[in-house]
Amino acid sequence: MKVLVTGGCGYIGAHTIVDLINNGFDVVSVDSNIRSTTQLLDGIEKITGKKVRNYKVDLCNLEDTNAVFHENRDIVGVIHFAALKAVGESVNEPLMYFQNNLTSLINVLKCVKEYNIPNLVFSSSCSVYGNTKALPVVEETPLGEAQSPYARTKQIGEQIIEDYSRVNETNSILLRYFNPVGAHESALIGELPLGKPDNLVPVITQTAIGKIPKMTVFGTDYDTRDGSCVRDYIHVMDIAAAHTKALQYLLEHRNTSNCEVFNLGTGNGVTVLEAIKAFEKISGIKLNYTTGPRREGDVIAIYANNSKAKEKLNWEPKIGIEDSMRTAWQWEVSLRNKVLSN
Ligand code: NAD
Ligand code: WQD
């Protein structure tokens, strides 16, 4: 069974491709490489022994996107990861985010409709909940005001798929990821942030390796157990597994409506200082960090209630914060070793 993955050269797409292949699926990828290279495809081949074809196509171009679907009419589903995801950039470039993330989604849906593709899985985000106070969040928690244009593209993306689903046959699943972290155990694929990273885990590993001289903990005066923000850090291979399970759920017609939404988190809130401690424990490195003011727009605390995904998708996150840090660190070290050997 063949699956079309958009954004397959990116962080979560690449890890999901590995899980799909390990579960017997054939995969083709569409990625314009606007935010990636084909490096992770080489890693996928080393891990799985399978070469994955990537169509270097901008999904905002309907004609080119249609040509890919035309050539792959036998696919059983689409997993749509492709999007721009930098929150800060989206604040400065809102139109670029609406244009890219929504046009690409609409084009994918047009092709899904034209070629009668039965199943669609969409990358959504916990950012759709905004600044909610109801913790842990369940899928029914009312969506709050989006804190950035990026988050708004995810809210609107979900609504577009919901509206589409009301009048079309396609079965869809919206997966709301919390904070995906870590890398494949082999250290052959992982997160490749372009330029200076914003997310906590690449900031930690880049500080430890010396790419960043010193990192700052943004805010230690929050009303949390140690004063720093709380997040639900979930390993990327656990996220990957949920995509395969979501697709299998749809293929086995276990869905109860034609558009369902699931939280993908561990269910555990971890503070920034606890994440740093976990890193220091697994690496044996004393991290060079300082404490600083709050980062504008940060939610104080958010973590998932993941019961729905556990129950219905038969999914269980297996990897904890320490192994998440360990695999992220192994990946960072492998990137350095690659540079040194070149
Ligand atoms: P990523 O940037 O590593 O991968 C996204 C890929 O999409 C990139 O390779 C990029 O080149 C491609 N792309 C973007 N626009 C495209 C277009 N118009 N046409 C073709 N390709 C295009 O990001 P990721 O971390 O793997 O995220 C994957 C998805 O998950 C995104 O939709 C993101 O918004 C969502 N998500 C990510 C996180 C996170 O923290 N990483 C959290 C929640 C949701
Ligand atoms: C985590 C915590 C920071 C860097 C973002 C998006 C969200 C989703 C996941 C896509 C916060 C603190 C960070 C640093 C720090 N992405 N931090 N020093 O903000 O929870 O969510 O990624 O959908 O939409 O907003 O993730 O990794 O940036 O931050 O103290 O140098 O680490 O303040 O508390 P965030 P993050």
XYZ file of C-alpha atoms and ligand atoms in Angstrom:
422
model
C 0.000 0.000 0.000
C 1.411 3.308 -1.101
C 1.217 6.534 0.933
C 1.972 10.049 -0.249
C 3.803 12.059 2.394
C 4.115 15.814 1.916
C 7.061 17.426 3.712
C 8.887 14.070 3.733
C 12.313 15.738 3.798
C 11.460 17.529 7.049
C 11.903 16.500 10.672
C 8.626 14.742 11.492
C 7.932 13.629 7.907
C 11.248 11.772 7.668
C 10.765 9.943 10.985
C 7.232 9.000 9.964
C 8.448 7.624 6.630
C 10.761 5.270 8.547
C 7.850 4.028 10.661
C 5.584 3.638 7.618
C 8.226 1.609 5.759
C 8.852 -0.529 8.858
C 5.124 -1.261 8.855
C 5.085 -2.391 5.230
C 3.946 0.772 3.447
C 5.520 2.135 0.264
C 6.104 5.871 0.419
C 6.517 8.731 -2.025
C 7.344 12.220 -0.788
C 6.550 15.694 -2.074
C 8.778 18.423 -0.655
C 9.917 21.654 -2.284
C 12.878 21.724 0.130
C 11.989 25.307 1.002
C 12.969 24.424 4.594
C 15.022 21.259 4.105
C 17.474 19.370 1.942
C 17.366 15.744 0.804
C 19.822 14.791 3.585
C 17.208 12.997 5.692
C 16.171 10.864 2.690
C 19.711 9.411 2.668
C 19.322 8.624 6.365
C 15.956 6.951 5.705
C 17.600 4.751 3.068
C 20.390 3.749 5.461
C 17.873 2.850 8.186
C 15.284 1.031 6.070
C 17.234 -0.085 2.989
C 14.551 1.599 0.867
C 15.116 4.584 -1.380
C 12.231 7.032 -1.128
C 11.421 9.151 -4.142
C 10.894 12.845 -3.461
C 9.088 15.073 -5.946
C 10.657 18.498 -5.548
C 7.380 20.331 -6.007
C 5.888 23.404 -4.362
C 2.409 22.354 -3.250
C 1.264 25.935 -3.811
C 1.567 25.136 -7.519
C -1.639 23.258 -8.344
C -0.547 22.036 -11.766
C 2.668 20.476 -10.430
C 0.856 19.033 -7.407
C -1.824 17.563 -9.654
C 0.868 15.923 -11.810
C 2.262 14.126 -8.734
C -1.193 12.830 -7.758
C -1.870 11.811 -11.377
C 1.307 9.719 -11.371
C 0.423 8.177 -7.981
C -3.292 7.495 -8.325
C -2.884 4.186 -6.469
C -2.108 5.777 -3.084
C -4.264 4.731 -0.123
C -3.753 8.004 1.699
C -1.969 11.303 2.099
C -0.110 12.460 5.209
C 0.191 16.223 4.919
C 3.144 17.580 6.910
C 4.364 20.283 4.525
C 4.142 23.731 6.096
C 6.207 26.609 7.368
C 6.458 26.349 11.172
C 8.574 29.149 12.648
C 6.328 30.989 15.084
C 8.446 34.185 15.260
C 8.835 34.383 11.485
C 5.079 34.031 11.073
C 4.551 37.109 13.245
C 6.731 39.155 10.882
C 5.565 37.481 7.659
C 1.892 36.611 8.183
C 0.978 36.618 4.489
C 3.789 34.237 3.639
C 2.420 31.828 6.273
C -1.216 32.088 5.158
C -0.193 31.807 1.506
C 2.076 28.802 1.948
C 0.287 26.783 4.606
C -3.259 27.318 3.361
C -2.727 27.304 -0.414
C -0.731 24.074 -0.159
C -3.480 22.483 1.959
C -6.226 23.572 -0.437
C -4.272 22.227 -3.420
C -3.715 18.902 -1.654
C -7.459 18.696 -0.905
C -8.344 19.535 -4.526
C -6.190 16.618 -5.662
C -7.492 14.313 -2.925
C -10.984 15.080 -4.256
C -10.123 14.767 -7.947
C -8.354 11.422 -7.501
C -10.779 10.071 -4.864
C -8.053 9.468 -2.297
C -9.839 7.818 0.633
C -7.686 8.924 3.581
C -5.944 12.066 4.820
C -3.869 12.742 7.942
C -3.050 16.372 8.785
C -0.290 17.816 11.002
C -1.938 20.122 13.475
C -0.485 21.515 16.659
C -1.242 22.120 20.323
C -0.856 25.791 19.408
C -4.521 25.666 18.259
C -5.508 25.662 21.958
C -3.935 29.092 22.468
C -3.492 30.221 26.053
C -5.820 27.741 27.677
C -6.094 27.346 31.437
C -7.864 23.982 31.332
C -5.129 21.389 31.877
C -4.493 18.799 30.664
C -6.127 19.715 27.370
C -8.604 17.312 25.826
C -9.644 17.411 22.184
C -12.901 19.102 23.181
C -11.134 21.930 25.050
C -12.364 25.069 23.276
C -9.728 26.539 20.980
C -8.315 29.794 22.329
C -7.144 32.874 20.473
C -4.230 31.882 18.210
C -1.007 33.372 19.592
C 0.635 33.724 16.154
C -0.229 33.671 12.436
C 1.405 30.210 12.350
C -1.033 28.921 14.974
C -3.872 30.549 13.067
C -2.896 28.621 9.897
C -3.339 25.431 11.930
C -6.744 26.515 13.282
C -7.909 27.490 9.794
C -6.346 24.355 8.288
C -8.364 22.214 10.687
C -11.548 24.139 9.824
C -10.942 23.766 6.090
C -10.607 19.992 6.477
C -13.680 19.831 8.730
C -15.783 21.772 6.200
C -14.394 19.695 3.335
C -15.225 16.492 5.223
C -18.875 17.459 5.646
C -19.489 17.187 1.898
C -16.840 14.748 0.674
C -16.153 11.056 1.172
C -12.533 11.345 2.323
C -11.820 10.220 5.888
C -9.521 12.616 7.727
C -7.580 12.699 10.968
C -6.207 15.869 12.535
C -3.234 15.171 14.795
C -2.407 17.876 17.324
C 1.250 17.434 18.255
C 2.537 18.855 21.507
C 6.340 19.461 21.533
C 8.048 16.908 19.254
C 11.670 16.267 20.259
C 14.492 13.737 19.892
C 15.769 11.750 16.965
C 15.796 8.227 15.551
C 17.859 5.872 17.721
C 20.358 5.341 14.853
C 21.240 9.076 14.809
C 20.962 8.864 11.006
C 17.988 11.249 10.971
C 16.971 14.036 13.337
C 15.979 17.668 13.506
C 17.917 19.995 11.191
C 16.953 23.532 12.154
C 17.984 26.047 9.494
C 19.862 28.923 11.069
C 19.510 29.720 14.752
C 17.042 27.382 16.489
C 14.170 28.693 18.640
C 12.957 25.417 20.097
C 14.266 24.332 23.457
C 15.832 20.953 22.653
C 17.962 22.036 19.656
C 18.975 25.102 21.696
C 20.108 22.782 24.510
C 22.058 20.399 22.251
C 23.633 23.238 20.248
C 24.702 24.925 23.493
C 26.215 21.696 24.766
C 28.162 21.162 21.522
C 29.392 24.775 21.532
C 27.459 26.152 18.522
C 25.620 28.449 20.937
C 27.876 29.969 23.623
C 25.234 30.264 26.346
C 21.490 29.669 26.448
C 18.800 31.486 28.384
C 15.873 30.000 30.285
C 13.010 32.319 29.413
C 11.288 33.088 32.698
C 11.702 31.501 36.123
C 8.958 33.465 37.869
C 5.936 31.607 36.502
C 3.416 29.974 38.791
C 4.798 26.452 38.167
C 6.679 24.002 40.414
C 10.097 25.566 39.712
C 9.044 28.844 38.097
C 9.836 27.837 34.472
C 7.263 26.978 31.756
C 5.726 23.539 31.449
C 5.478 21.646 28.141
C 4.671 18.135 26.940
C 7.833 16.951 25.130
C 7.011 13.941 22.989
C 9.552 11.831 21.127
C 9.375 12.164 17.354
C 9.295 8.357 16.857
C 6.223 8.197 19.112
C 4.666 10.918 16.941
C 5.701 8.951 13.838
C 4.076 5.762 15.147
C 0.812 7.622 15.727
C 0.651 8.518 12.013
C 1.004 4.895 10.949
C -1.645 3.920 13.486
C -3.951 6.722 12.358
C -3.682 5.528 8.781
C -4.288 1.907 9.794
C -7.309 3.048 11.823
C -8.775 4.684 8.720
C -7.859 1.782 6.431
C -9.634 -0.628 8.803
C -12.700 1.676 8.880
C -12.531 1.999 12.662
C -13.298 5.729 12.537
C -16.654 6.842 13.865
C -16.883 10.058 11.849
C -15.105 11.177 8.693
C -13.045 13.821 10.479
C -11.536 13.010 13.865
C -9.019 14.855 16.006
C -6.385 13.463 18.391
C -3.905 14.973 20.828
C -0.395 13.556 20.544
C 1.428 14.176 23.787
C 2.873 12.082 26.606
C 0.411 13.454 29.130
C 3.304 14.637 31.328
C 4.229 18.258 31.831
C 7.970 18.919 32.123
C 9.459 22.292 33.102
C 12.303 23.927 31.181
C 14.630 23.439 34.168
C 13.638 19.768 34.432
C 14.341 19.311 30.702
C 17.792 20.827 31.224
C 18.426 18.532 34.212
C 17.388 15.501 32.128
C 19.852 16.580 29.440
C 22.674 17.073 31.942
C 22.004 13.647 33.432
C 22.136 11.697 30.167
C 25.054 13.632 28.655
C 27.197 14.201 31.730
C 27.602 17.787 30.517
C 27.008 20.844 32.677
C 24.964 23.113 30.428
C 26.025 26.746 30.141
C 22.761 28.558 30.803
C 21.484 31.661 32.461
C 17.997 32.669 33.526
C 16.375 35.572 31.752
C 13.073 37.364 31.283
C 9.924 35.719 29.965
C 9.657 35.230 26.176
C 6.763 37.176 24.728
C 3.792 35.052 23.748
C 4.824 31.994 25.786
C 2.039 29.904 27.283
C 2.777 29.216 30.979
C 1.905 25.546 30.920
C 0.360 23.108 28.470
C 0.231 19.319 28.343
C -2.040 16.772 26.770
C -4.695 14.410 27.853
C -3.845 11.623 25.370
C -6.542 9.095 26.381
C -8.419 9.373 23.095
C -5.391 8.447 20.949
C -4.493 5.640 23.365
C -7.986 4.191 23.290
C -8.973 4.611 19.664
C -5.671 4.471 17.795
C -4.221 1.850 20.104
C -1.184 4.087 20.469
C 1.044 4.600 23.459
C 3.972 6.995 23.764
C 6.940 4.827 24.773
C 9.893 7.202 25.089
C 10.438 9.457 28.101
C 12.228 12.772 28.485
C 15.653 11.258 29.226
C 15.686 9.051 26.126
C 14.342 11.985 24.117
C 17.306 14.047 25.283
C 19.721 11.154 24.722
C 18.650 10.639 21.090
C 18.641 14.409 20.408
C 22.179 14.547 21.825
C 23.364 11.516 19.784
C 22.041 13.270 16.665
C 23.818 16.539 17.492
C 27.076 14.636 18.064
C 26.649 12.755 14.775
C 26.194 16.078 12.945
C 29.446 17.347 14.453
C 31.289 14.133 13.594
C 30.063 14.414 10.006
C 31.433 17.960 9.743
C 34.759 16.881 11.291
C 35.131 13.946 8.874
C 34.498 16.122 5.791
P 10.011 20.840 8.870
O 10.208 22.259 8.522
O 11.188 20.039 9.309
O 9.319 20.072 7.646
C 8.332 20.662 6.835
C 8.691 20.371 5.390
O 7.681 20.928 4.532
C 10.022 21.010 4.967
O 10.895 19.996 4.477
C 9.638 22.011 3.897
O 10.614 22.123 2.892
C 8.319 21.453 3.389
N 7.414 22.467 2.795
C 6.964 23.607 3.364
N 6.145 24.252 2.518
C 6.060 23.506 1.394
C 5.358 23.637 0.171
N 4.588 24.699 -0.089
N 5.485 22.670 -0.763
C 6.275 21.585 -0.529
N 6.977 21.415 0.597
C 6.864 22.363 1.557
O 8.866 20.788 9.982
P 8.406 19.587 10.926
O 8.870 19.891 12.300
O 8.745 18.283 10.315
O 6.829 19.814 10.914
C 5.972 19.047 10.099
C 4.556 19.493 10.325
O 4.225 19.358 11.707
C 4.294 20.962 9.984
O 3.008 21.064 9.414
C 4.340 21.655 11.331
O 3.588 22.829 11.333
C 3.716 20.586 12.214
N 4.097 20.691 13.631
C 5.411 20.725 13.980
C 5.777 20.856 15.330
C 7.215 20.953 15.737
O 7.496 21.461 16.833
N 8.161 20.476 14.947
C 4.769 20.916 16.306
C 3.425 20.862 15.915
C 3.099 20.746 14.564
C 9.598 25.390 24.951
C 9.917 26.065 26.273
C 10.368 28.417 26.135
C 14.149 28.207 24.004
C 6.559 25.902 19.771
C 5.408 26.423 18.929
C 4.287 25.439 18.918
C 4.770 24.065 18.487
C 5.939 23.623 19.305
C 4.495 23.875 16.104
C 9.247 27.437 26.438
C 11.578 27.660 26.636
C 12.988 27.841 24.641
C 15.187 28.806 24.771
C 13.831 28.601 26.737
N 5.225 24.075 17.136
N 12.832 28.038 25.977
N 14.984 28.973 26.108
O 7.104 27.567 22.464
O 6.255 25.398 23.469
O 6.099 25.738 21.088
O 6.965 24.629 19.273
O 3.337 23.701 16.012
O 3.361 25.933 18.026
O 4.968 27.645 19.492
O 8.332 25.397 22.095
O 10.667 24.678 22.146
O 10.154 27.091 21.561
O 9.829 26.320 23.896
O 13.692 28.786 27.933
O 16.260 29.206 24.260
O 11.326 26.312 26.332
O 10.222 29.634 26.802
O 8.850 27.551 27.747
P 6.916 26.131 22.366
P 9.801 25.884 22.340
